[in-house]
GROMACS .gro file of C-alpha atoms in nm:
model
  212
    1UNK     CA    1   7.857   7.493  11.549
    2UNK     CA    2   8.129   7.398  11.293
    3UNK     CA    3   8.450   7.603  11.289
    4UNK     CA    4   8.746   7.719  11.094
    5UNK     CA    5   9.012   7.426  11.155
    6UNK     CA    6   9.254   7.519  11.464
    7UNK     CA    7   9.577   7.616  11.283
    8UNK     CA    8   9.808   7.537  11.542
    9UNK     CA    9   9.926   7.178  11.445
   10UNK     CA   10   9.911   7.179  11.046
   11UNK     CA   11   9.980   6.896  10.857
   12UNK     CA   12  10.177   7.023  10.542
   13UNK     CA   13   9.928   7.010  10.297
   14UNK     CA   14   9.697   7.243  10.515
   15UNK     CA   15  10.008   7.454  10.564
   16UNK     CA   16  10.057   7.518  10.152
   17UNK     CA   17   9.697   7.610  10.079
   18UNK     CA   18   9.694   7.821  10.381
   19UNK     CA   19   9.986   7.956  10.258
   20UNK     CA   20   9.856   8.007   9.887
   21UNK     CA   21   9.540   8.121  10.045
   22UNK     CA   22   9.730   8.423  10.201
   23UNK     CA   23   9.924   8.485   9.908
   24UNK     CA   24   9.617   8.460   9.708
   25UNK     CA   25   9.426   8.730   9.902
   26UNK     CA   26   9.715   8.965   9.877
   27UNK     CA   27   9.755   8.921   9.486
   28UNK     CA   28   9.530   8.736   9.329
   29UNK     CA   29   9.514   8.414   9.177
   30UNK     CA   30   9.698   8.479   8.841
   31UNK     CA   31   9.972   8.680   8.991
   32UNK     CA   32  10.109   8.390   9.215
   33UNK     CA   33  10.291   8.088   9.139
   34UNK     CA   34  10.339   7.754   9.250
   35UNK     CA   35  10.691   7.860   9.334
   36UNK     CA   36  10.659   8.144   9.543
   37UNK     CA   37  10.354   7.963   9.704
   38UNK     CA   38  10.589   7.650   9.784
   39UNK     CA   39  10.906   7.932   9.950
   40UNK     CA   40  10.637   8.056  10.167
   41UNK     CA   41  10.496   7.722  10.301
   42UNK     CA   42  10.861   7.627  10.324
   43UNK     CA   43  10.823   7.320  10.104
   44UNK     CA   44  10.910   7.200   9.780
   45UNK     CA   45  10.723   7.300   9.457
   46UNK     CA   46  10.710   6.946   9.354
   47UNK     CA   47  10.564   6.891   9.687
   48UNK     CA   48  10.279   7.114   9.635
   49UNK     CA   49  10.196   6.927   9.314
   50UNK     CA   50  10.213   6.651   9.456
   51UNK     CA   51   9.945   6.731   9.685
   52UNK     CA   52   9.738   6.947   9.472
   53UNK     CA   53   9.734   6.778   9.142
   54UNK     CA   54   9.832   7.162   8.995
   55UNK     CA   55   9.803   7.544   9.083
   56UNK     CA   56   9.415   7.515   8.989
   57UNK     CA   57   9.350   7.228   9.210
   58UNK     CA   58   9.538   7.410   9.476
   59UNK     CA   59   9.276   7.719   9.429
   60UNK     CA   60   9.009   7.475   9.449
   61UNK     CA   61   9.111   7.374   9.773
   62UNK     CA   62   9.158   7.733   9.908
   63UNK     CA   63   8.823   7.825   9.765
   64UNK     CA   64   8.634   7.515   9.957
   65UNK     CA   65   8.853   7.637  10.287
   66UNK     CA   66   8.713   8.005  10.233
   67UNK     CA   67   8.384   7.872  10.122
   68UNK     CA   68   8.378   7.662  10.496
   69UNK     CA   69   8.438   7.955  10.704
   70UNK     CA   70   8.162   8.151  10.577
   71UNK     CA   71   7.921   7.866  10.570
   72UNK     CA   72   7.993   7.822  10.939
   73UNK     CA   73   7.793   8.149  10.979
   74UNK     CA   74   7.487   7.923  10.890
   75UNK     CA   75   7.585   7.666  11.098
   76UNK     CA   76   7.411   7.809  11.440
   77UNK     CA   77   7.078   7.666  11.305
   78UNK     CA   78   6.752   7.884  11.252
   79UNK     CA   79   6.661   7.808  11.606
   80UNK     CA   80   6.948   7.933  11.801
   81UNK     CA   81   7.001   8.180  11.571
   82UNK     CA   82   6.593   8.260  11.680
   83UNK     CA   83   6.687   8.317  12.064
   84UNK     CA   84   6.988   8.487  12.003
   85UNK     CA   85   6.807   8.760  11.833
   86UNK     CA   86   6.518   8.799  12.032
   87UNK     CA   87   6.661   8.762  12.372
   88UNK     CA   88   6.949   9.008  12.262
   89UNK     CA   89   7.199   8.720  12.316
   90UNK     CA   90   7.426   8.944  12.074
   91UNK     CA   91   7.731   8.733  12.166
   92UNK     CA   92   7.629   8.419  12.001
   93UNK     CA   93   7.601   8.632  11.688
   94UNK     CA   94   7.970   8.769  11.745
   95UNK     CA   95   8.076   8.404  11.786
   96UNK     CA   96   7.986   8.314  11.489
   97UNK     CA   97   8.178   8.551  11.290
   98UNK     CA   98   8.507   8.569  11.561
   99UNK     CA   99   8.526   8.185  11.463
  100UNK     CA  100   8.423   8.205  11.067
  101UNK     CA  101   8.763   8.480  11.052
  102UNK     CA  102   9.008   8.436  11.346
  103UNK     CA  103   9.195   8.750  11.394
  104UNK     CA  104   9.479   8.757  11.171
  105UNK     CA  105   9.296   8.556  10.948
  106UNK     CA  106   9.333   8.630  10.528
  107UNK     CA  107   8.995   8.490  10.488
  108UNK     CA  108   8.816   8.838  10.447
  109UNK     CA  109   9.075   8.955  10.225
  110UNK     CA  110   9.063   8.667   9.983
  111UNK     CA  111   8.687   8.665   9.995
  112UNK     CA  112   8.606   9.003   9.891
  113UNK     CA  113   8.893   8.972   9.649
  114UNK     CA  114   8.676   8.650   9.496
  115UNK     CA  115   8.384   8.842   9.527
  116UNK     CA  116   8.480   9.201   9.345
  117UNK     CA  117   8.668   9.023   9.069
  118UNK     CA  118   8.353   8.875   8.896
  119UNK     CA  119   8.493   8.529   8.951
  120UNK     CA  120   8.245   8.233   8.865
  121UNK     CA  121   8.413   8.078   9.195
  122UNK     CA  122   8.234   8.412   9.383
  123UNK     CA  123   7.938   8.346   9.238
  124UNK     CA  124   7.856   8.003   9.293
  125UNK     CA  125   7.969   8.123   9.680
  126UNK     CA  126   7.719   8.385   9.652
  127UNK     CA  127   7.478   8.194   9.514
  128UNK     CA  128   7.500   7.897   9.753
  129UNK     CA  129   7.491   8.173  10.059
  130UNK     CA  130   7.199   8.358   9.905
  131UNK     CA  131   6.957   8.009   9.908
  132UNK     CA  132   7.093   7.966  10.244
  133UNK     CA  133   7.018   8.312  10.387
  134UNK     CA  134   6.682   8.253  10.203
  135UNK     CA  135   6.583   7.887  10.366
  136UNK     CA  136   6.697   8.052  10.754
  137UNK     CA  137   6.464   8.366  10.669
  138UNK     CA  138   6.196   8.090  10.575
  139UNK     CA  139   6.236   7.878  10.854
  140UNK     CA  140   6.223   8.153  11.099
  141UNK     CA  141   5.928   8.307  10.952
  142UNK     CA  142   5.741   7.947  11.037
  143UNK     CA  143   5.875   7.964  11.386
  144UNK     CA  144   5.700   8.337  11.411
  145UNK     CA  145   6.065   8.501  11.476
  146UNK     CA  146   6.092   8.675  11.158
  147UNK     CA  147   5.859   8.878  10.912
  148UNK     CA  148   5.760   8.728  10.625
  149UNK     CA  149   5.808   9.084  10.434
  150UNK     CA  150   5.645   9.165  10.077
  151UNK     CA  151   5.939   9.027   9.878
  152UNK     CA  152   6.086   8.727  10.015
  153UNK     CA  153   6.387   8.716   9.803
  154UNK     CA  154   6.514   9.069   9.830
  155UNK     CA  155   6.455   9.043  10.204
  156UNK     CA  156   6.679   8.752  10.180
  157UNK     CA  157   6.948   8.953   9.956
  158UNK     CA  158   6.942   9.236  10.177
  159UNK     CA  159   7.029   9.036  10.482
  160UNK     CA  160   7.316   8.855  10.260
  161UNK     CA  161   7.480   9.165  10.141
  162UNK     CA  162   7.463   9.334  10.525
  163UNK     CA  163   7.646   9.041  10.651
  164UNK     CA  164   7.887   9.031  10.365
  165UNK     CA  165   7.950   9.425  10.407
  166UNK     CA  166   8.123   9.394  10.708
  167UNK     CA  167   8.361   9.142  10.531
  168UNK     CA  168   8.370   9.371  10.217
  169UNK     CA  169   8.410   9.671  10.407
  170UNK     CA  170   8.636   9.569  10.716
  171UNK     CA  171   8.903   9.799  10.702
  172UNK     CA  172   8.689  10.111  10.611
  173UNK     CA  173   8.444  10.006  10.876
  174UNK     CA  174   8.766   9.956  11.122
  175UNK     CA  175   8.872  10.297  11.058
  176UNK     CA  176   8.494  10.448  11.078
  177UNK     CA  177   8.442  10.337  11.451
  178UNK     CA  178   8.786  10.290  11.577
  179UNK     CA  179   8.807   9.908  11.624
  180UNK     CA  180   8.852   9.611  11.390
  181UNK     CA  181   8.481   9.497  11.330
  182UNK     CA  182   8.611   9.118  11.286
  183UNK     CA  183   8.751   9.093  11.631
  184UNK     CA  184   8.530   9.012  11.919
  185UNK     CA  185   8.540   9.290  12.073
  186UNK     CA  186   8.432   9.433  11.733
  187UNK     CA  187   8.223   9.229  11.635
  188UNK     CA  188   8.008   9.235  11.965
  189UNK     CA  189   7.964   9.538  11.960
  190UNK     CA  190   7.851   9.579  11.583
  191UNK     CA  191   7.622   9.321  11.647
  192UNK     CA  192   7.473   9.478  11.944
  193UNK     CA  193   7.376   9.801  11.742
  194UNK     CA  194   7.267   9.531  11.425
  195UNK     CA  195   7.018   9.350  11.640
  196UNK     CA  196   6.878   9.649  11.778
  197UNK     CA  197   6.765   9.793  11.423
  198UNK     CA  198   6.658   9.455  11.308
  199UNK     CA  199   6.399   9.422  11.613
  200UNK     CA  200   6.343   9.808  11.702
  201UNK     CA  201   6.413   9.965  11.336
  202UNK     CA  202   6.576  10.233  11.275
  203UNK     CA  203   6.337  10.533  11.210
  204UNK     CA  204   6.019  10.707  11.365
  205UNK     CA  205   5.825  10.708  11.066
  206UNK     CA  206   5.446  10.676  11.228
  207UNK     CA  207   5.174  10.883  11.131
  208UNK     CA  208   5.092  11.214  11.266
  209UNK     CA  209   4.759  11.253  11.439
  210UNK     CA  210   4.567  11.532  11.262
  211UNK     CA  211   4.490  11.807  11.483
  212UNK     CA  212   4.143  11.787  11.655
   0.00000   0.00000   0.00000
């Protein structure tokens, strides 16, 4: 399973866009500059150029870094991600997100930023994520782990936007059950309760046997 990059020894150009990335999810793209972006890394602004090419190819970069967390979500492979779900193995599934956004991390914040601002950079995300969510749906359905359904491509949506909810949503979620739902503890237990209404459901909605 791939991972978010261990942030511990940073060269300085992953120290800038980490730094632009953070500044980025607090204010947006347009309300930064390269100068404020270079006194938080600690650097030069000439330095960050000289790296980056410009402020856009410095977004770029962030975006790909965001982009690579959430894609590691996909990275457990439709077969693990199989006998994690059926054997209740709801761990694995916290795993994945506890590594996609370290606590602490500004990757949720800058995502549903890029997300809710209509950005074509949140789309193509979206869009990449989507035909992802779509193929794993596809190739569990041929491994008889998942229902085919009636319409293929909302069922894929649906899954999509549940996942991306809890990145959307963190904070109100957070304050909803009392515990950060992007930290393992949080997370475990979210997807405990998740797996249980994907395999069980969530209503009794069976048919009433007509009195004899």
């Amino acid at each position: 399973m791939s991972s978010v990059p261990d942030e511990s020894d940073l060269t300085a150009k992953a120290n800038i866009r980490n730094a632009a990335l953070r500044l980025f999810a607090e204010r947006g793209h347009d309300a930064v500059t390269v100068r404020e972006i270079a006194v938080a890394a600690g650097v030069s602004p000439a330095l960050v150029v000289h790296h980056f090419g410009s402020k856009e190819g410095l977004r770029a970069a962030v975006d790909n870094y965001a982009a690579q967390a959430f894609d590691s979500l996909f990275a457990m492979g439709e077969q693990d991600l199989a006998e994690a779900l059926t054997g209740d193995n709801w761990v694995a599934i916290a795993e994945m997100f506890a590594r996609a956004f370290p606590h602490g991390s500004p990757l949720p914040a800058y995502l549903r930023r890029l997300l809710l601002a209509d950005d074509p950079a949140g789309a193509a995300l979206f869009g990449r994520w989507y035909a992802l969510t779509r193929q794993m749906l596809a190739s569990m359905t041929e491994m008889g782990v998942a229902q085919p359904g009636e319409d293929p491509a909302v069922r894929a949506a649906f899954f999509l936007v549940n996942d991306l909810a809890l990145v959307m949503l963190r904070n109100q979620v957070a304050a909803a059950i009392g515990i950060d739902p992007l930290t393992p503890e949080g997370i475990t237990r979210w997807a405990r309760e998740v797996t249980a209404v994907y395999l069980k459901g969530a209503f009794s909605v069976g048919a009433q046997e007509e009195p004899s």
